[in-house]
Amino acid sequence: MERLLRQTLKRATPGAVLRLTLNGLGAFCACTLVWEHLVTVQLSEGPSMYPTFNPRGDYLLISRVHKHGRGIAVGDVVRFYHPTFLGVNGAKRVIGMPGDFVCRDLPFGTEAGTTGEMIRVPEGHVFLTGDNLPWSRDSRNYGPIPMGLINGKIVARVWPPSRMMWVENTLRPAELD
């Protein structure tokens, strides 16, 4: 190995080293740009989104294009900066958009829509809940969150391969007669 390294260094010209350095720097910048502004991958943790995501072990593909709530709709699963835990990201389903009326249930309750307390989601905010209501710390605890805290939309589960799938919006509009 040492011999191969010495031979390579003897043959290397300053121009070739400069080209290799610039190509490596360009690839690094391109990867950073994609990772920070287009897509990223994150491990799911916690039981709040079960059964949509496993409490441990699911790697999620996150679209960073939807930062600050851009293009988000009711029923989408978003990743956001947690309002009560510094440096922690959370993942929850959007239940109410700005101006919507939502039923604010008791925190950690098992029944949805039983309290009868309706609130209006303020402009520039969204109301989020986890799919596993009894184990979810969400907008029922801390209220609607500013759309500026949203840092992406979860679009797919990419690991494990046996459970790879697109994350779909499972909420459908009510059909009234």
CSV table of C-alpha atoms in Angstrom, one decimal:
chain,number,residue,atom,x,y,z
A,1,MET,CA,0.0,0.0,0.0
A,2,GLU,CA,2.8,2.4,0.9
A,3,ARG,CA,4.6,1.6,-2.3
A,4,LEU,CA,1.5,2.3,-4.4
A,5,LEU,CA,1.0,5.7,-2.6
A,6,ARG,CA,4.6,6.7,-3.2
A,7,GLN,CA,4.4,5.8,-6.9
A,8,THR,CA,1.2,7.8,-7.2
A,9,LEU,CA,2.7,10.9,-5.5
A,10,LYS,CA,5.8,10.7,-7.8
A,11,ARG,CA,3.6,10.7,-10.9
A,12,ALA,CA,1.2,13.4,-9.8
A,13,THR,CA,1.6,16.8,-11.3
A,14,PRO,CA,0.5,20.0,-9.6
A,15,GLY,CA,-2.2,20.5,-12.3
A,16,ALA,CA,-3.7,17.0,-11.7
A,17,VAL,CA,-3.7,17.6,-8.0
A,18,LEU,CA,-5.5,20.9,-8.4
A,19,ARG,CA,-8.1,19.4,-10.8
A,20,LEU,CA,-8.7,16.6,-8.3
A,21,THR,CA,-9.1,19.0,-5.5
A,22,LEU,CA,-11.5,21.3,-7.4
A,23,ASN,CA,-13.6,18.3,-8.6
A,24,GLY,CA,-13.8,17.0,-5.0
A,25,LEU,CA,-14.8,20.4,-3.7
A,26,GLY,CA,-17.4,20.7,-6.4
A,27,ALA,CA,-18.9,17.3,-5.6
A,28,PHE,CA,-18.9,18.2,-1.9
A,29,CYS,CA,-20.7,21.5,-2.5
A,30,ALA,CA,-23.3,19.8,-4.8
A,31,CYS,CA,-24.0,17.1,-2.2
A,32,THR,CA,-24.4,19.8,0.5
A,33,LEU,CA,-26.7,21.8,-1.6
A,34,VAL,CA,-29.0,18.8,-2.3
A,35,TRP,CA,-28.9,17.7,1.3
A,36,GLU,CA,-29.7,21.1,2.8
A,37,HIS,CA,-32.2,22.4,0.2
A,38,LEU,CA,-33.8,19.5,-1.7
A,39,VAL,CA,-33.9,16.2,0.1
A,40,THR,CA,-32.5,14.6,3.3
A,41,VAL,CA,-32.9,11.3,5.1
A,42,GLN,CA,-33.6,10.9,8.9
A,43,LEU,CA,-34.3,8.1,11.3
A,44,SER,CA,-37.7,7.9,12.9
A,45,GLU,CA,-37.8,7.8,16.6
A,46,GLY,CA,-40.7,7.6,19.1
A,47,PRO,CA,-44.2,6.1,19.1
A,48,SER,CA,-46.2,9.1,18.1
A,49,MET,CA,-46.6,8.2,14.4
A,50,TYR,CA,-47.1,4.5,14.9
A,51,PRO,CA,-48.4,2.6,12.8
A,52,THR,CA,-47.4,4.9,9.9
A,53,PHE,CA,-43.7,4.7,11.0
A,54,ASN,CA,-42.0,2.3,13.4
A,55,PRO,CA,-40.9,3.8,16.7
A,56,ARG,CA,-37.3,2.8,15.8
A,57,GLY,CA,-35.7,1.8,12.5
A,58,ASP,CA,-37.5,3.6,9.7
A,59,TYR,CA,-35.4,5.9,7.6
A,60,LEU,CA,-37.6,8.6,6.1
A,61,LEU,CA,-37.0,10.7,2.9
A,62,ILE,CA,-37.8,14.3,3.6
A,63,SER,CA,-38.4,16.9,0.9
A,64,ARG,CA,-36.8,20.2,2.0
A,65,VAL,CA,-38.6,22.0,-0.8
A,66,HIS,CA,-41.7,22.2,1.5
A,67,LYS,CA,-39.7,24.2,4.1
A,68,HIS,CA,-41.8,26.9,6.0
A,69,GLY,CA,-45.0,25.1,5.0
A,70,ARG,CA,-44.7,25.6,1.2
A,71,GLY,CA,-47.1,23.3,-0.6
A,72,ILE,CA,-48.4,21.6,2.6
A,73,ALA,CA,-52.0,20.4,2.8
A,74,VAL,CA,-54.2,18.9,5.5
A,75,GLY,CA,-53.2,15.2,5.9
A,76,ASP,CA,-49.5,15.6,4.9
A,77,VAL,CA,-46.8,14.4,7.3
A,78,VAL,CA,-44.3,17.1,8.1
A,79,ARG,CA,-41.0,17.4,9.9
A,80,PHE,CA,-40.6,20.4,12.1
A,81,TYR,CA,-38.4,22.0,14.8
A,82,HIS,CA,-40.0,21.0,18.0
A,83,PRO,CA,-41.3,24.1,19.9
A,84,THR,CA,-40.6,22.7,23.4
A,85,PHE,CA,-37.4,20.7,22.9
A,86,LEU,CA,-34.4,22.7,21.6
A,87,GLY,CA,-32.6,21.0,18.7
A,88,VAL,CA,-35.2,18.2,18.2
A,89,ASN,CA,-37.1,17.5,15.1
A,90,GLY,CA,-40.6,16.1,15.2
A,91,ALA,CA,-42.9,14.4,12.7
A,92,LYS,CA,-46.6,14.8,12.8
A,93,ARG,CA,-49.6,14.9,10.5
A,94,VAL,CA,-51.2,18.3,9.5
A,95,ILE,CA,-54.8,18.4,10.8
A,96,GLY,CA,-55.5,22.1,10.4
A,97,MET,CA,-54.2,24.8,8.1
A,98,PRO,CA,-54.5,28.6,8.7
A,99,GLY,CA,-58.1,29.6,9.2
A,100,ASP,CA,-59.4,26.1,9.7
A,101,PHE,CA,-61.5,25.1,12.8
A,102,VAL,CA,-60.2,22.0,14.6
A,103,CYS,CA,-61.4,20.2,17.7
A,104,ARG,CA,-58.8,20.6,20.4
A,105,ASP,CA,-58.8,17.3,22.3
A,106,LEU,CA,-57.2,16.6,25.7
A,107,PRO,CA,-53.5,15.9,25.5
A,108,PHE,CA,-52.7,12.2,25.4
A,109,GLY,CA,-56.4,11.3,25.0
A,110,THR,CA,-57.6,8.3,23.1
A,111,GLU,CA,-60.8,9.7,21.7
A,112,ALA,CA,-60.8,12.2,18.9
A,113,GLY,CA,-63.4,15.0,18.8
A,114,THR,CA,-65.0,14.3,22.2
A,115,THR,CA,-64.2,17.5,24.1
A,116,GLY,CA,-66.2,19.8,21.8
A,117,GLU,CA,-63.7,22.7,22.2
A,118,MET,CA,-63.2,24.1,18.7
A,119,ILE,CA,-60.3,26.5,18.0
A,120,ARG,CA,-59.4,28.4,14.9
A,121,VAL,CA,-55.9,27.9,13.6
A,122,PRO,CA,-54.3,31.4,13.5
A,123,GLU,CA,-52.8,32.7,10.2
A,124,GLY,CA,-49.3,31.5,9.6
A,125,HIS,CA,-49.8,28.4,11.8
A,126,VAL,CA,-50.7,24.7,11.5
A,127,PHE,CA,-52.3,22.3,13.9
A,128,LEU,CA,-50.4,19.0,14.1
A,129,THR,CA,-51.2,15.6,15.7
A,130,GLY,CA,-49.5,12.2,15.7
A,131,ASP,CA,-51.2,9.1,14.3
A,132,ASN,CA,-50.9,7.4,17.7
A,133,LEU,CA,-53.0,9.8,19.8
A,134,PRO,CA,-52.3,8.4,23.3
A,135,TRP,CA,-48.5,8.5,22.8
A,136,SER,CA,-48.2,11.8,20.9
A,137,ARG,CA,-47.0,15.1,22.2
A,138,ASP,CA,-48.5,17.5,19.6
A,139,SER,CA,-50.6,20.6,19.1
A,140,ARG,CA,-53.0,19.3,21.7
A,141,ASN,CA,-50.2,20.1,24.2
A,142,TYR,CA,-48.5,23.2,22.8
A,143,GLY,CA,-51.1,24.6,20.4
A,144,PRO,CA,-50.8,25.4,16.7
A,145,ILE,CA,-47.2,25.9,15.6
A,146,PRO,CA,-45.8,28.6,13.3
A,147,MET,CA,-45.3,27.4,9.7
A,148,GLY,CA,-41.8,28.8,10.0
A,149,LEU,CA,-40.9,25.8,12.2
A,150,ILE,CA,-41.7,23.3,9.4
A,151,ASN,CA,-38.5,22.2,7.8
A,152,GLY,CA,-39.7,19.5,5.4
A,153,LYS,CA,-42.4,17.1,4.2
A,154,ILE,CA,-42.0,13.4,4.7
A,155,VAL,CA,-42.5,11.8,1.3
A,156,ALA,CA,-41.2,8.2,1.6
A,157,ARG,CA,-39.9,5.5,3.9
A,158,VAL,CA,-36.6,4.3,2.4
A,159,TRP,CA,-35.5,1.8,4.9
A,160,PRO,CA,-36.0,-1.1,5.6
A,161,PRO,CA,-36.3,-2.2,2.0
A,162,SER,CA,-39.2,-4.6,2.8
A,163,ARG,CA,-41.3,-1.6,4.0
A,164,MET,CA,-40.1,0.9,1.4
A,165,MET,CA,-43.1,3.1,0.3
A,166,TRP,CA,-44.4,6.5,-0.5
A,167,VAL,CA,-46.0,8.3,2.4
A,168,GLU,CA,-49.6,9.1,1.3
A,169,ASN,CA,-52.1,11.6,2.5
A,170,THR,CA,-54.7,9.4,4.2
A,171,LEU,CA,-57.1,12.1,5.1
A,172,ARG,CA,-60.0,12.5,2.6
A,173,PRO,CA,-62.6,15.3,2.5
A,174,ALA,CA,-66.0,14.5,4.1
A,175,GLU,CA,-68.7,13.7,1.7
A,176,LEU,CA,-71.9,15.5,2.8
A,177,ASP,CA,-75.3,14.7,1.3
